[in-house]
Short mmCIF file of N, CA, C and O in Angstrom, two decimals:
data_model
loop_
_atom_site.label_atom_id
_atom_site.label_comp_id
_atom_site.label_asym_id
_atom_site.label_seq_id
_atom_site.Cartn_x
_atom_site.Cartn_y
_atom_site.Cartn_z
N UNK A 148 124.87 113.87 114.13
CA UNK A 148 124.19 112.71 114.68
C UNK A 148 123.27 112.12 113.60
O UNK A 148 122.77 112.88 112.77
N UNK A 149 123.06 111.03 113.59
CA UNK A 149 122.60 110.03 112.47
C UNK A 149 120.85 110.42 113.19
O UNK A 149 120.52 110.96 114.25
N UNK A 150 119.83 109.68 111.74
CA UNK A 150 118.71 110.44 111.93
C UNK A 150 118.39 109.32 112.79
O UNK A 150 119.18 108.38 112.89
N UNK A 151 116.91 109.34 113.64
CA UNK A 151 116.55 108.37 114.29
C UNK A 151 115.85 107.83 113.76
O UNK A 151 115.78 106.63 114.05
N UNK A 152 114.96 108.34 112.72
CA UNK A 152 113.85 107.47 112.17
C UNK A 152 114.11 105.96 111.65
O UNK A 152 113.45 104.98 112.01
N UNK A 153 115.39 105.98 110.57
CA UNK A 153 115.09 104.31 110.58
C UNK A 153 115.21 103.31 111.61
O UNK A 153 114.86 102.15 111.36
N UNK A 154 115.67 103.65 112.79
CA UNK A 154 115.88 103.24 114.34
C UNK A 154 114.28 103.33 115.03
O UNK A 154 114.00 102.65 116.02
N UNK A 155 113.63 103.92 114.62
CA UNK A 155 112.04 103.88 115.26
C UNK A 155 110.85 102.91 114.25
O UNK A 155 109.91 102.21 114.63
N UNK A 156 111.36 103.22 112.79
CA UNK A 156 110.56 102.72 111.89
C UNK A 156 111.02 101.23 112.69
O UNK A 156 110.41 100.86 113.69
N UNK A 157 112.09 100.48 112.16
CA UNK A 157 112.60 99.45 112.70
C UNK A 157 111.73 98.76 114.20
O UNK A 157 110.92 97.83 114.29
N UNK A 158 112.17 99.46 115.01
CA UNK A 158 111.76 99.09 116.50
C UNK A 158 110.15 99.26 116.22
O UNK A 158 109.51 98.26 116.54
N UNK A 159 109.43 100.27 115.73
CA UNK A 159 108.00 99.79 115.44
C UNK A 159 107.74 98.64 114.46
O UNK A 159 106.88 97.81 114.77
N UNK A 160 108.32 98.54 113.49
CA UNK A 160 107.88 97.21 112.56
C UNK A 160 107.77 95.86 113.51
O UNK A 160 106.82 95.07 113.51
N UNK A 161 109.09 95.77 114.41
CA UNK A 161 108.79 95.05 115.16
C UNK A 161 107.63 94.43 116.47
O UNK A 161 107.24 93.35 116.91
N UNK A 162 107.46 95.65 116.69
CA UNK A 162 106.74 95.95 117.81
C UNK A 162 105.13 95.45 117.36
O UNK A 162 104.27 94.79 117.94
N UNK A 163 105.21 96.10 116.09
CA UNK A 163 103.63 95.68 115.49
C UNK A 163 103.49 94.20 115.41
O UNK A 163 102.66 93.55 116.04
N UNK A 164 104.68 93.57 114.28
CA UNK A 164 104.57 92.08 114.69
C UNK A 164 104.50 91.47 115.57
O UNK A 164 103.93 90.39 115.64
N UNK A 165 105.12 92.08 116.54
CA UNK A 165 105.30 91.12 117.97
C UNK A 165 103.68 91.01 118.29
O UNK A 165 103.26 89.99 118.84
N UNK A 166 102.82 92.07 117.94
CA UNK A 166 101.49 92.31 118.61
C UNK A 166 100.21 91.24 117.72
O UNK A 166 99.03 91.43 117.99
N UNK A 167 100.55 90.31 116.85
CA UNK A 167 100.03 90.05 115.90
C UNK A 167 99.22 91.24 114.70
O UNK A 167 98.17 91.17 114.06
N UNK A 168 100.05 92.05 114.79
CA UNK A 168 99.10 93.35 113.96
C UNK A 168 99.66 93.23 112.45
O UNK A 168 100.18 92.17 112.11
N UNK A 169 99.59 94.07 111.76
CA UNK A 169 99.66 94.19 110.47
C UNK A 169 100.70 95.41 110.26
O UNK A 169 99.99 96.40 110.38
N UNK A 170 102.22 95.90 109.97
CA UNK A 170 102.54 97.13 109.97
C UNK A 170 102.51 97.59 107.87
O UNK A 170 102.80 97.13 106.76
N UNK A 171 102.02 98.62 108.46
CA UNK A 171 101.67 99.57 107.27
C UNK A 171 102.71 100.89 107.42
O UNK A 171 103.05 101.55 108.40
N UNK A 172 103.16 100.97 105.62
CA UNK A 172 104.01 102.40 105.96
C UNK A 172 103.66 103.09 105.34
O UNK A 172 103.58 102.70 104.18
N UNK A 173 103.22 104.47 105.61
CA UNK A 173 102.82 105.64 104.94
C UNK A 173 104.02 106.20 103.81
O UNK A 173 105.05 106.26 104.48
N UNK A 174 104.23 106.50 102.82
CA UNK A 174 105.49 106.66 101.99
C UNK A 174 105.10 107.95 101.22
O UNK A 174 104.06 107.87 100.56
N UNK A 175 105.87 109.34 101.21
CA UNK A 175 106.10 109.93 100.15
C UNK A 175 106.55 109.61 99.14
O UNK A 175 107.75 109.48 98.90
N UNK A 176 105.36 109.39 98.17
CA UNK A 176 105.90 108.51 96.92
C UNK A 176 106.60 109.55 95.80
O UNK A 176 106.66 109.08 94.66
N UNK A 177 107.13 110.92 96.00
CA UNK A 177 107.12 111.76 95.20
C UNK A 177 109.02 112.11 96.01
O UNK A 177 109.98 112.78 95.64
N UNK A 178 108.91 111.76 96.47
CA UNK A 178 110.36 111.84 97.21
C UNK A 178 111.43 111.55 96.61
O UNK A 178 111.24 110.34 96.60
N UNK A 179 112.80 111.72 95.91
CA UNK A 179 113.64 111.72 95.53
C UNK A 179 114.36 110.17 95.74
O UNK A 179 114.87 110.02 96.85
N UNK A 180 114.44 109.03 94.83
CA UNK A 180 114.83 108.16 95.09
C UNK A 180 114.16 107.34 95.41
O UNK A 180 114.54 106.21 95.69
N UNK A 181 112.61 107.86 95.44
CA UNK A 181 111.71 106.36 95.89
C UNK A 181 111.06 105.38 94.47
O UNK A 181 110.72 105.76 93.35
N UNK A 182 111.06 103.85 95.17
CA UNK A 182 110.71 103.16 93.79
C UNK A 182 109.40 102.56 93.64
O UNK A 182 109.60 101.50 93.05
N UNK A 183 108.03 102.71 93.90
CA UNK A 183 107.26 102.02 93.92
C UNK A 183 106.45 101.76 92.43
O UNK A 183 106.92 102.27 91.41
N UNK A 184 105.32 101.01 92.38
CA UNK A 184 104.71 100.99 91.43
C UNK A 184 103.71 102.30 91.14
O UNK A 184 102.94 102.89 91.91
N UNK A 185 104.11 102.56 89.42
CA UNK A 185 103.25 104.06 89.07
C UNK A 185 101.81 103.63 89.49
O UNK A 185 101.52 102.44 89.69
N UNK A 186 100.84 104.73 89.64
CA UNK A 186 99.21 104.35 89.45
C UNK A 186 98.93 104.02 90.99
O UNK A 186 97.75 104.23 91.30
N UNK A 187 99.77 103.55 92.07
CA UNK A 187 99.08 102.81 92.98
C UNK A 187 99.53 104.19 94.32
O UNK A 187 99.35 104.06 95.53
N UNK A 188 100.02 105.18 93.74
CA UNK A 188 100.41 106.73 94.67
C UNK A 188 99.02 107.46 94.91
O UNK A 188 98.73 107.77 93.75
N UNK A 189 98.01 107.92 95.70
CA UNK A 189 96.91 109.18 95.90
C UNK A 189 97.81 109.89 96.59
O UNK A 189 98.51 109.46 97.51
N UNK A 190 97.78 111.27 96.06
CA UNK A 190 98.16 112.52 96.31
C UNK A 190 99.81 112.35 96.96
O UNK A 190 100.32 112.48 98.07
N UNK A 191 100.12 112.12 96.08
CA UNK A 191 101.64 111.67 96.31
C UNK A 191 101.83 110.82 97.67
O UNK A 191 102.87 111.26 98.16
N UNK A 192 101.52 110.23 98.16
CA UNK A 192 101.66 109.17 99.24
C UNK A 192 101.16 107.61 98.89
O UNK A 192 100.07 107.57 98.32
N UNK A 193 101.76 106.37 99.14
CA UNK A 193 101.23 105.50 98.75
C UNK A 193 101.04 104.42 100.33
O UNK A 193 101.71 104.77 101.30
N UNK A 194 100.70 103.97 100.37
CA UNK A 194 100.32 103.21 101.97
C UNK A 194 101.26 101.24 101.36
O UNK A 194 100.92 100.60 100.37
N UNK A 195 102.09 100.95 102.12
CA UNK A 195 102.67 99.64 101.70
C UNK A 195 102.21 98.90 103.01
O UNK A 195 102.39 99.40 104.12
N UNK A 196 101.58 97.62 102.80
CA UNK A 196 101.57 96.75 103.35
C UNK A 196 102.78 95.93 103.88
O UNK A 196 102.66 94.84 103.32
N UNK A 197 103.81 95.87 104.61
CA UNK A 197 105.27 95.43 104.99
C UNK A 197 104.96 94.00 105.94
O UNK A 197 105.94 93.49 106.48
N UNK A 198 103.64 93.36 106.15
CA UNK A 198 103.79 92.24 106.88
C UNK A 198 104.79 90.77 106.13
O UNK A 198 104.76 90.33 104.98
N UNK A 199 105.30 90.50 106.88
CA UNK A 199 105.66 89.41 106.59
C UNK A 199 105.34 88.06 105.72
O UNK A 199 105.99 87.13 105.24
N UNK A 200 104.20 88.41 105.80
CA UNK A 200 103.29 87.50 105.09
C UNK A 200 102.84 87.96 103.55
O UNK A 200 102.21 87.20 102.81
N UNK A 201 103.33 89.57 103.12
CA UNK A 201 102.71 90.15 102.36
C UNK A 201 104.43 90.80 101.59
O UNK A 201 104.65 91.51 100.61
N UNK A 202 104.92 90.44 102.12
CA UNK A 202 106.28 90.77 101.38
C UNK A 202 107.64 89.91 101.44
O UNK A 202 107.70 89.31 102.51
N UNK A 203 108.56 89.72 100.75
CA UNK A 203 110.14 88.44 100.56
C UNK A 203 110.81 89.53 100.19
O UNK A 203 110.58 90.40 99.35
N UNK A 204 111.70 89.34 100.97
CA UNK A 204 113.29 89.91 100.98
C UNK A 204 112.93 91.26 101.34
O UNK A 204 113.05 92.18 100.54
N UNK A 205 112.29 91.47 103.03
CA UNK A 205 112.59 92.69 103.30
C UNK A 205 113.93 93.30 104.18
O UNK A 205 114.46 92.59 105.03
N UNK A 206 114.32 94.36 103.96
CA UNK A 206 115.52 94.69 104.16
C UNK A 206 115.15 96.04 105.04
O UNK A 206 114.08 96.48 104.62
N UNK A 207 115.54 96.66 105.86
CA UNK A 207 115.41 97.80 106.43
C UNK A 207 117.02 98.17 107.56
O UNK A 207 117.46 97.82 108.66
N UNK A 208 117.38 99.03 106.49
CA UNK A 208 118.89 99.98 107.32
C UNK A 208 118.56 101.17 107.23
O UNK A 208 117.55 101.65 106.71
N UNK A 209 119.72 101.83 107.93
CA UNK A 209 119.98 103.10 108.22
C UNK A 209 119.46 104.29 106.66
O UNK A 209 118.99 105.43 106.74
N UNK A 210 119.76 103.48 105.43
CA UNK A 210 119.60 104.31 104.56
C UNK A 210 118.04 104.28 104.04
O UNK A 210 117.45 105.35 103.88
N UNK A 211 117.42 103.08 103.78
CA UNK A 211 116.05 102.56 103.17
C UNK A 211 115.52 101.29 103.86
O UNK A 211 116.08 100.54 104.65
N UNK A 212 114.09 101.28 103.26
CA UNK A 212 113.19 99.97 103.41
C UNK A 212 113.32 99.57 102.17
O UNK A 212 113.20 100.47 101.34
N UNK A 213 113.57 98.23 101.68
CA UNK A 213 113.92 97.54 100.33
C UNK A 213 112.91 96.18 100.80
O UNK A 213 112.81 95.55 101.85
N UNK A 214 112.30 96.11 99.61
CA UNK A 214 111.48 94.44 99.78
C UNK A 214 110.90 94.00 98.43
O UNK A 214 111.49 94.53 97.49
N UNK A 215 109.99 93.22 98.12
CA UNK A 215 109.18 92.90 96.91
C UNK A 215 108.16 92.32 97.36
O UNK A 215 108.09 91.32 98.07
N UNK A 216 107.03 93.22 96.78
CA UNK A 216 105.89 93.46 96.83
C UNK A 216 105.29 92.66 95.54
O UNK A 216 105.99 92.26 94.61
N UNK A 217 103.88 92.49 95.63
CA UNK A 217 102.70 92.55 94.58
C UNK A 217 101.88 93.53 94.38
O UNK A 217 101.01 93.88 95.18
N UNK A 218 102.05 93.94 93.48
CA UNK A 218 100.60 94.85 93.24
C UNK A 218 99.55 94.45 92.21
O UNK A 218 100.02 94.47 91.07
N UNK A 219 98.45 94.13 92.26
CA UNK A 219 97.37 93.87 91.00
C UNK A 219 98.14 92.94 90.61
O UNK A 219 98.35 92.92 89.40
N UNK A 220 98.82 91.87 91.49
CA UNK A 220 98.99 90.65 90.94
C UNK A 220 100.48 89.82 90.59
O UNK A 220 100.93 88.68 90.60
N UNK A 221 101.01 91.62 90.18
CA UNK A 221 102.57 91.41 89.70
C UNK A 221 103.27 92.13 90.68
O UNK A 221 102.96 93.15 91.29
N UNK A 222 104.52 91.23 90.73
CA UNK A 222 105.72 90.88 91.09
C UNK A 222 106.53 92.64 91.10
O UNK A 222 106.82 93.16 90.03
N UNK A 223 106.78 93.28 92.29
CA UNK A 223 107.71 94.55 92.08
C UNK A 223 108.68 94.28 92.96
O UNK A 223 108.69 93.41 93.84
N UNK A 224 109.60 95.20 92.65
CA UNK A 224 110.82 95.47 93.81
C UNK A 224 111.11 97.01 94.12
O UNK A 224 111.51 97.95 93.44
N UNK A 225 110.75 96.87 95.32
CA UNK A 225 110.37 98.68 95.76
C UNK A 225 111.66 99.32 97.31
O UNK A 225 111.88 98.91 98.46
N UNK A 226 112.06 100.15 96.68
CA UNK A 226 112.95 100.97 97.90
C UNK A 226 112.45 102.34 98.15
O UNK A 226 111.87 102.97 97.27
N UNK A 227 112.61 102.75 99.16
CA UNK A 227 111.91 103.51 99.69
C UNK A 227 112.96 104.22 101.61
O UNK A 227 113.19 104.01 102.80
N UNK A 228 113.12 105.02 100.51
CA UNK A 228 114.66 106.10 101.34
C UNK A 228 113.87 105.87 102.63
O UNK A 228 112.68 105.57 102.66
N UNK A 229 114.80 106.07 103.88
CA UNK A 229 114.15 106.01 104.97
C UNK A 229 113.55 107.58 105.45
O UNK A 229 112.77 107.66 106.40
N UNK A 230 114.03 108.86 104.63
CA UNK A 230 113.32 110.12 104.57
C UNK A 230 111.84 110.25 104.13
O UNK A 230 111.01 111.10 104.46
N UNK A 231 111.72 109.09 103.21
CA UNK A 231 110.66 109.31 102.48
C UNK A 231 109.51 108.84 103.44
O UNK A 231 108.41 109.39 103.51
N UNK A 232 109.89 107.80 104.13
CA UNK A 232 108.88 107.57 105.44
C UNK A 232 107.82 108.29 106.15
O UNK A 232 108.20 108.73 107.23
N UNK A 233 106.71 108.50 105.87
CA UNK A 233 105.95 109.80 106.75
C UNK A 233 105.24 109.35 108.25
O UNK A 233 104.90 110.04 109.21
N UNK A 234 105.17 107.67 108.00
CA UNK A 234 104.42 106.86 109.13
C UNK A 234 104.63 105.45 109.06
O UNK A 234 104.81 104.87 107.99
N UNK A 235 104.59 104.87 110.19
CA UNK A 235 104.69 103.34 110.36
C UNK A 235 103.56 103.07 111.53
O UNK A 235 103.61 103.55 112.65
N UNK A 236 102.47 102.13 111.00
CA UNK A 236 101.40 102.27 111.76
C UNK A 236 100.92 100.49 112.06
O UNK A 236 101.73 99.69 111.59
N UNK A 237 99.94 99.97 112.66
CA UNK A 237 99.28 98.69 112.68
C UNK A 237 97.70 99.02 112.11
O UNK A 237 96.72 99.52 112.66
N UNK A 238 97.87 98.64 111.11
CA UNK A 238 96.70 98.72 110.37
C UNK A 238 95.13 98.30 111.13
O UNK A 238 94.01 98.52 110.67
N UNK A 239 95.52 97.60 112.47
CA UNK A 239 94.16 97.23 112.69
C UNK A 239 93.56 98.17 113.94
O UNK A 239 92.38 98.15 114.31
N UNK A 240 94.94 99.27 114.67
CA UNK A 240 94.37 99.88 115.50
C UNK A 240 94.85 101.00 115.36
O UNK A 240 94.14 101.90 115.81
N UNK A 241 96.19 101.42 114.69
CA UNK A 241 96.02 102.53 114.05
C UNK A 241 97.59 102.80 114.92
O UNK A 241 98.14 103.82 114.50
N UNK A 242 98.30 102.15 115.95
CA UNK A 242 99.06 102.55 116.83
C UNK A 242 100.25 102.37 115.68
O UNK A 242 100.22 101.70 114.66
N UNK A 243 101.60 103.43 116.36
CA UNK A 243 102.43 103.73 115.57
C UNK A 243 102.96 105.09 115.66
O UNK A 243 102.96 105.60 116.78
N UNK A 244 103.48 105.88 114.51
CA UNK A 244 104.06 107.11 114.87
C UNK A 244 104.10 108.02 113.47
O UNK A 244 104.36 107.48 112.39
N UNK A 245 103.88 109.16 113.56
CA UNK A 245 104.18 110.32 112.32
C UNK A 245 105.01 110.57 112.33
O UNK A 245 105.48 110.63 113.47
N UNK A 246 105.82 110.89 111.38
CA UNK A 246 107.16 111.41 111.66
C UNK A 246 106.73 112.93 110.62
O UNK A 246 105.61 113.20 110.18
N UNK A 247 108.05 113.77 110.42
CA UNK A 247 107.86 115.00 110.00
C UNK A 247 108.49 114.85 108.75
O UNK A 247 109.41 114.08 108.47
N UNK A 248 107.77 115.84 107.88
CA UNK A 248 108.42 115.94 106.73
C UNK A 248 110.07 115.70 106.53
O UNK A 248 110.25 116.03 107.70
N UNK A 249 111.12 115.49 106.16
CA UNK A 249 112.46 115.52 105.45
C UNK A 249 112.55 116.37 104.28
O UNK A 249 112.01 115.98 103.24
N UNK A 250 113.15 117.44 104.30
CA UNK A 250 113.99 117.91 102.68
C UNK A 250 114.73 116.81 102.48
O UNK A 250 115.12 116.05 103.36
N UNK A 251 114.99 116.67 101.00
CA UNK A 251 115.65 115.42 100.06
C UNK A 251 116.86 116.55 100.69
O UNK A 251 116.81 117.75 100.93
N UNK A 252 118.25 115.22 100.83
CA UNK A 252 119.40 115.80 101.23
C UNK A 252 119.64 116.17 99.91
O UNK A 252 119.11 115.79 98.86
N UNK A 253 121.02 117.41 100.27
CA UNK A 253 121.36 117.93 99.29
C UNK A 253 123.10 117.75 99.09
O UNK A 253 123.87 118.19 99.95
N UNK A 254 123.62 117.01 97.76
CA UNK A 254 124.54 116.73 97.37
C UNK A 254 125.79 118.24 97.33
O UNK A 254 125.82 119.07 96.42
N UNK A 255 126.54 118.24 98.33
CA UNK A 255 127.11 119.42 98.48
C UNK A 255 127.94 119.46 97.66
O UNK A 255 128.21 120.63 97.38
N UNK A 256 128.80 118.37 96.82
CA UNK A 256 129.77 118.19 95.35
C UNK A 256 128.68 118.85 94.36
O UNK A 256 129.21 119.61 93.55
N UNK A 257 127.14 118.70 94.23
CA UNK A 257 126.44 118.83 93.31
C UNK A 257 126.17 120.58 93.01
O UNK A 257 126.02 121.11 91.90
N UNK A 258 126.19 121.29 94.44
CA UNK A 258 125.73 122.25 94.37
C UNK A 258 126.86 123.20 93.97
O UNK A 258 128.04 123.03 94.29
N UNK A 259 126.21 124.61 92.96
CA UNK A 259 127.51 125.27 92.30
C UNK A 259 127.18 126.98 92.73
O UNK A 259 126.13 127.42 93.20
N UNK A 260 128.33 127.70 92.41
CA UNK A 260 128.25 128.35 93.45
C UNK A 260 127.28 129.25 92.28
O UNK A 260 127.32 129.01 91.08
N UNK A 261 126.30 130.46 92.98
CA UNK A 261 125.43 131.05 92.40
C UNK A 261 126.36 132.41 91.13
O UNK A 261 127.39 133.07 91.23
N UNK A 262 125.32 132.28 90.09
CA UNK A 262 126.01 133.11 89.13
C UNK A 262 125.24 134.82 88.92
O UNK A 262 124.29 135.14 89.62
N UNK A 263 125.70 135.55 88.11
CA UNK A 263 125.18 136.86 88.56
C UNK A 263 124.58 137.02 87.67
O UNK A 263 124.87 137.96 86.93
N UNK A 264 123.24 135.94 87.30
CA UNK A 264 122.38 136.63 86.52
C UNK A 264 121.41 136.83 87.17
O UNK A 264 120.42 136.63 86.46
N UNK A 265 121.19 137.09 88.07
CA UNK A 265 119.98 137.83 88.47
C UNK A 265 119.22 136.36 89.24
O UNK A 265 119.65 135.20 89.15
N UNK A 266 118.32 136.70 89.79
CA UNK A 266 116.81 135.20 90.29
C UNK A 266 116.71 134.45 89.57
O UNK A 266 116.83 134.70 88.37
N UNK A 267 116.43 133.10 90.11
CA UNK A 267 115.44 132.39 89.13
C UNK A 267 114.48 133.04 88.78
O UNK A 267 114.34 134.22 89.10
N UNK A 268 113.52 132.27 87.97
CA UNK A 268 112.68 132.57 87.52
C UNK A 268 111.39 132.19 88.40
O UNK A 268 110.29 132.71 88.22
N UNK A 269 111.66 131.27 89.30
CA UNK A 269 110.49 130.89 90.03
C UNK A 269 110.69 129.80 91.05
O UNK A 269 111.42 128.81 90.97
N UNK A 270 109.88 130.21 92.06
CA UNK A 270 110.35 129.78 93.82
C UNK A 270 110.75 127.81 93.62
O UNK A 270 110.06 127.31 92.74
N UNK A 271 111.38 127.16 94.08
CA UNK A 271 111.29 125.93 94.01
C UNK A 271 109.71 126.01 95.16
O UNK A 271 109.13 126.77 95.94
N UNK A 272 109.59 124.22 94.35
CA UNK A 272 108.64 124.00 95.11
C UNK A 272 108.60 123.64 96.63
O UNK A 272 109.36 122.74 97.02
N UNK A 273 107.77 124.28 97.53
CA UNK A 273 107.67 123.08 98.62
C UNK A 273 106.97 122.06 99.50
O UNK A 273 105.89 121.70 99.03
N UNK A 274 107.32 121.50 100.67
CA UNK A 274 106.30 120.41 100.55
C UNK A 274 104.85 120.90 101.16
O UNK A 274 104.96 121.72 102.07
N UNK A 275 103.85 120.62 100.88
CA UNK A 275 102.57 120.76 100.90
C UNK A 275 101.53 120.44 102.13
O UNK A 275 100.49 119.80 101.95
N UNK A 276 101.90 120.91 103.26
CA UNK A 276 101.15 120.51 104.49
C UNK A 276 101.83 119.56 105.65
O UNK A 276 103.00 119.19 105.62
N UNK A 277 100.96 119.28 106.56
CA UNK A 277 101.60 118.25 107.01
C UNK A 277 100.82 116.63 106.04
O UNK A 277 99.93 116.48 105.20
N UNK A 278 102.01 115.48 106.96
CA UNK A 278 101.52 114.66 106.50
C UNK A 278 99.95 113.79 107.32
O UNK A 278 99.64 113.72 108.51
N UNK A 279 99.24 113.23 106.07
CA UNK A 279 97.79 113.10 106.96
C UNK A 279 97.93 110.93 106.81
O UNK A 279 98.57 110.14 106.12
N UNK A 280 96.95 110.86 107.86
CA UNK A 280 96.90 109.10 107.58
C UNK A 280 95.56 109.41 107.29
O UNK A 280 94.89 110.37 107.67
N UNK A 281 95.20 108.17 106.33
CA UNK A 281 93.55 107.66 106.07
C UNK A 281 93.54 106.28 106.28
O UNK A 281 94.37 105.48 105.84
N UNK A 282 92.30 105.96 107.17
CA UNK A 282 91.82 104.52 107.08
C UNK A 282 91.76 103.68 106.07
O UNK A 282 90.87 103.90 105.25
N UNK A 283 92.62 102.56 105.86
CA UNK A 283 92.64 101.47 104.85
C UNK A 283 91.58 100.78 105.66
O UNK A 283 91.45 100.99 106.87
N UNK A 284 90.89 100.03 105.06
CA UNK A 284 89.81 98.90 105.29
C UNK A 284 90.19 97.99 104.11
O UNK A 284 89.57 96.95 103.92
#
């Protein structure tokens, strides 16, 4: 079964607009495949402004959120896997939803079968808590 989240992100983006609100997306910016601008990530999460008014050519399917943004002035073009998603919120009251961490899928052509030298050398990493929101003002 297909995931639900870009089906909720979606139906909330809307939902926020419909309300005159502002929707904001919480983003694991450290996530496999995501494109935003360097410098503008705290603690690997970056907060995107997605109003209508604040972004051209947004796109949102089953796979990603795709749009172009400004940051500090200049012109980006940012995608952003729909895994990487941690929250979709209305910036002015906070309503919206968390979603749960995602493992980056794993390419089953990519993976090879294990060899007999013994362990790695050291645990992969993993992800680090749950995910938290902070008040933008």
């Amino acid at each position: 079964m297909n995931s639900s989240r870009p089906y909720l992100v979606r139906a909330l983006y809307e939902w926020i607009v419909d309300n005159d609100c502002t929707p904001h997306l919480l983003v694991n910016a450290e996530y496999p495949g995501v494109q935003v601008p360097a410098g503008f990530a705290n603690d690997g999460q970056i907060v995107l402004n997605v109003s209508p008014s604040a972004v051209r050519h947004l796109h949102m399917d089953n796979e990603a959120v795709s749009f172009e943004g400004r940051f500090g002035g200049v012109a980006h073009t940012l995608y952003v896997p729909g895994p990487s998603i941690l929250a979709v919120y209305a910036r002015e009251n906070g309503q919206g939803m968390v979603f749960d961490l995602e493992p980056p899928a794993v390419d089953e052509d990519a993976v090879q079968a294990p060899d007999d030298q013994g362990p790695p050398e050291t645990d992969p990493p993993r992800p680090s808590g749950r995910p938290s929101l902070k008040v933008v003002k």
